[in-house]
Short mmCIF file of C-alpha atoms in Angstrom, two decimals:
data_model
loop_
_atom_site.label_atom_id
_atom_site.label_comp_id
_atom_site.label_asym_id
_atom_site.label_seq_id
_atom_site.Cartn_x
_atom_site.Cartn_y
_atom_site.Cartn_z
CA UNK A 315 26.28 -9.85 7.78
CA UNK A 316 26.22 -13.65 7.74
CA UNK A 317 27.40 -13.96 4.15
CA UNK A 318 24.69 -11.77 2.65
CA UNK A 319 25.67 -9.26 -0.04
CA UNK A 320 26.14 -5.61 0.76
CA UNK A 321 23.80 -2.95 -0.63
CA UNK A 322 26.45 -2.11 -3.22
CA UNK A 323 26.53 -5.77 -4.31
CA UNK A 324 22.79 -5.83 -4.87
CA UNK A 325 22.93 -2.88 -7.19
CA UNK A 326 25.59 -4.13 -9.56
CA UNK A 327 26.35 -7.82 -9.21
CA UNK A 328 24.85 -11.24 -9.10
CA UNK A 329 25.16 -12.82 -5.68
CA UNK A 330 24.72 -16.12 -3.97
CA UNK A 331 24.79 -15.79 -0.21
CA UNK A 332 26.59 -18.41 1.79
CA UNK A 333 23.80 -20.74 2.93
CA UNK A 334 23.11 -20.61 6.65
CA UNK A 335 22.68 -24.10 8.12
CA UNK A 336 21.49 -24.56 11.68
CA UNK A 337 19.40 -27.11 13.59
CA UNK A 338 18.59 -29.06 10.43
CA UNK A 339 17.44 -26.00 8.46
CA UNK A 340 19.02 -24.32 5.45
CA UNK A 341 18.47 -20.68 4.54
CA UNK A 342 19.69 -19.64 1.11
CA UNK A 343 19.56 -16.56 -1.06
CA UNK A 344 20.39 -16.36 -4.76
CA UNK A 345 19.96 -13.24 -6.88
CA UNK A 346 21.23 -12.76 -10.41
CA UNK A 347 20.97 -9.93 -12.87
CA UNK A 348 19.56 -11.19 -16.18
CA UNK A 349 19.23 -9.80 -19.67
CA UNK A 350 16.15 -11.98 -20.29
CA UNK A 351 13.67 -9.20 -19.57
CA UNK A 352 10.91 -11.04 -21.43
CA UNK A 353 10.90 -13.75 -18.75
CA UNK A 354 12.14 -11.48 -15.93
CA UNK A 355 10.78 -7.94 -16.45
CA UNK A 356 12.51 -6.78 -13.25
CA UNK A 357 15.93 -7.66 -14.71
CA UNK A 358 16.63 -10.00 -11.79
CA UNK A 359 16.18 -13.71 -11.14
CA UNK A 360 16.03 -14.63 -7.46
CA UNK A 361 15.21 -17.28 -4.87
CA UNK A 362 14.81 -16.72 -1.11
CA UNK A 363 14.58 -20.17 0.44
CA UNK A 364 14.21 -21.79 3.87
CA UNK A 365 14.10 -25.58 3.93
CA UNK A 366 15.31 -28.70 5.65
CA UNK A 367 18.48 -30.69 5.09
CA UNK A 368 16.20 -33.37 3.62
CA UNK A 369 15.32 -30.94 0.78
CA UNK A 370 11.83 -30.03 2.02
CA UNK A 371 10.87 -26.44 1.19
CA UNK A 372 9.34 -24.72 4.21
CA UNK A 373 9.01 -21.33 2.55
CA UNK A 374 10.41 -19.89 -0.66
CA UNK A 375 9.83 -16.72 -2.61
CA UNK A 376 11.00 -16.67 -6.21
CA UNK A 377 10.27 -15.18 -9.58
CA UNK A 378 10.81 -18.30 -11.66
CA UNK A 379 7.68 -17.39 -13.65
CA UNK A 380 7.78 -13.61 -13.24
CA UNK A 381 6.47 -12.95 -16.74
CA UNK A 382 3.30 -14.99 -16.16
CA UNK A 383 2.77 -15.42 -12.40
CA UNK A 384 4.87 -12.68 -10.81
CA UNK A 385 6.74 -13.17 -7.55
CA UNK A 386 5.48 -16.35 -5.92
CA UNK A 387 5.35 -17.88 -2.46
CA UNK A 388 5.88 -21.64 -2.09
CA UNK A 389 5.37 -23.51 1.19
CA UNK A 390 5.70 -27.05 2.53
CA UNK A 391 1.96 -27.51 2.02
CA UNK A 392 2.17 -26.39 -1.61
CA UNK A 393 2.18 -23.21 -3.60
CA UNK A 394 0.28 -20.46 -1.87
CA UNK A 395 -2.10 -18.26 -3.77
CA UNK A 396 -0.07 -15.27 -2.68
CA UNK A 397 2.06 -13.04 -4.83
CA UNK A 398 5.01 -11.15 -3.31
CA UNK A 399 4.07 -7.64 -4.41
CA UNK A 400 0.45 -8.11 -3.31
CA UNK A 401 1.66 -9.22 0.12
CA UNK A 402 4.16 -6.36 0.32
CA UNK A 403 1.48 -3.86 -0.72
CA UNK A 404 -0.68 -4.88 2.23
CA UNK A 405 2.07 -3.64 4.54
CA UNK A 406 2.70 -0.49 2.53
CA UNK A 407 -1.03 0.28 2.51
CA UNK A 408 -1.20 0.15 6.32
CA UNK A 409 1.35 2.97 6.57
CA UNK A 410 0.19 4.90 3.52
CA UNK A 411 3.35 4.08 1.58
CA UNK A 412 3.65 3.94 -2.18
CA UNK A 413 7.04 2.65 -3.31
CA UNK A 414 8.01 3.32 -6.89
CA UNK A 415 8.53 0.14 -8.85
CA UNK A 416 9.86 0.08 -12.40
CA UNK A 417 8.01 -3.19 -13.18
#
């Protein structure tokens, strides 16, 4: 599992995965349950990050501004005008899927 939480961990606990470092890159995952549902309507605060050891973000999804911007994609060339759920929906639409989301 490489330090990533189990499915049971996702459902009930906050988790920080052990960062994976290899060939000058760092992959990190942080997810925390939050009671601040005004700022985080999903009830979770998270960051999925891949960057360099020199602190350059290559790609990162987060919901740091979930209440106003949603789930965002950040890249080395700047913030992309892409929102996580919109990107995910493109894949679901191709297979006719319709996942239920409480937020």
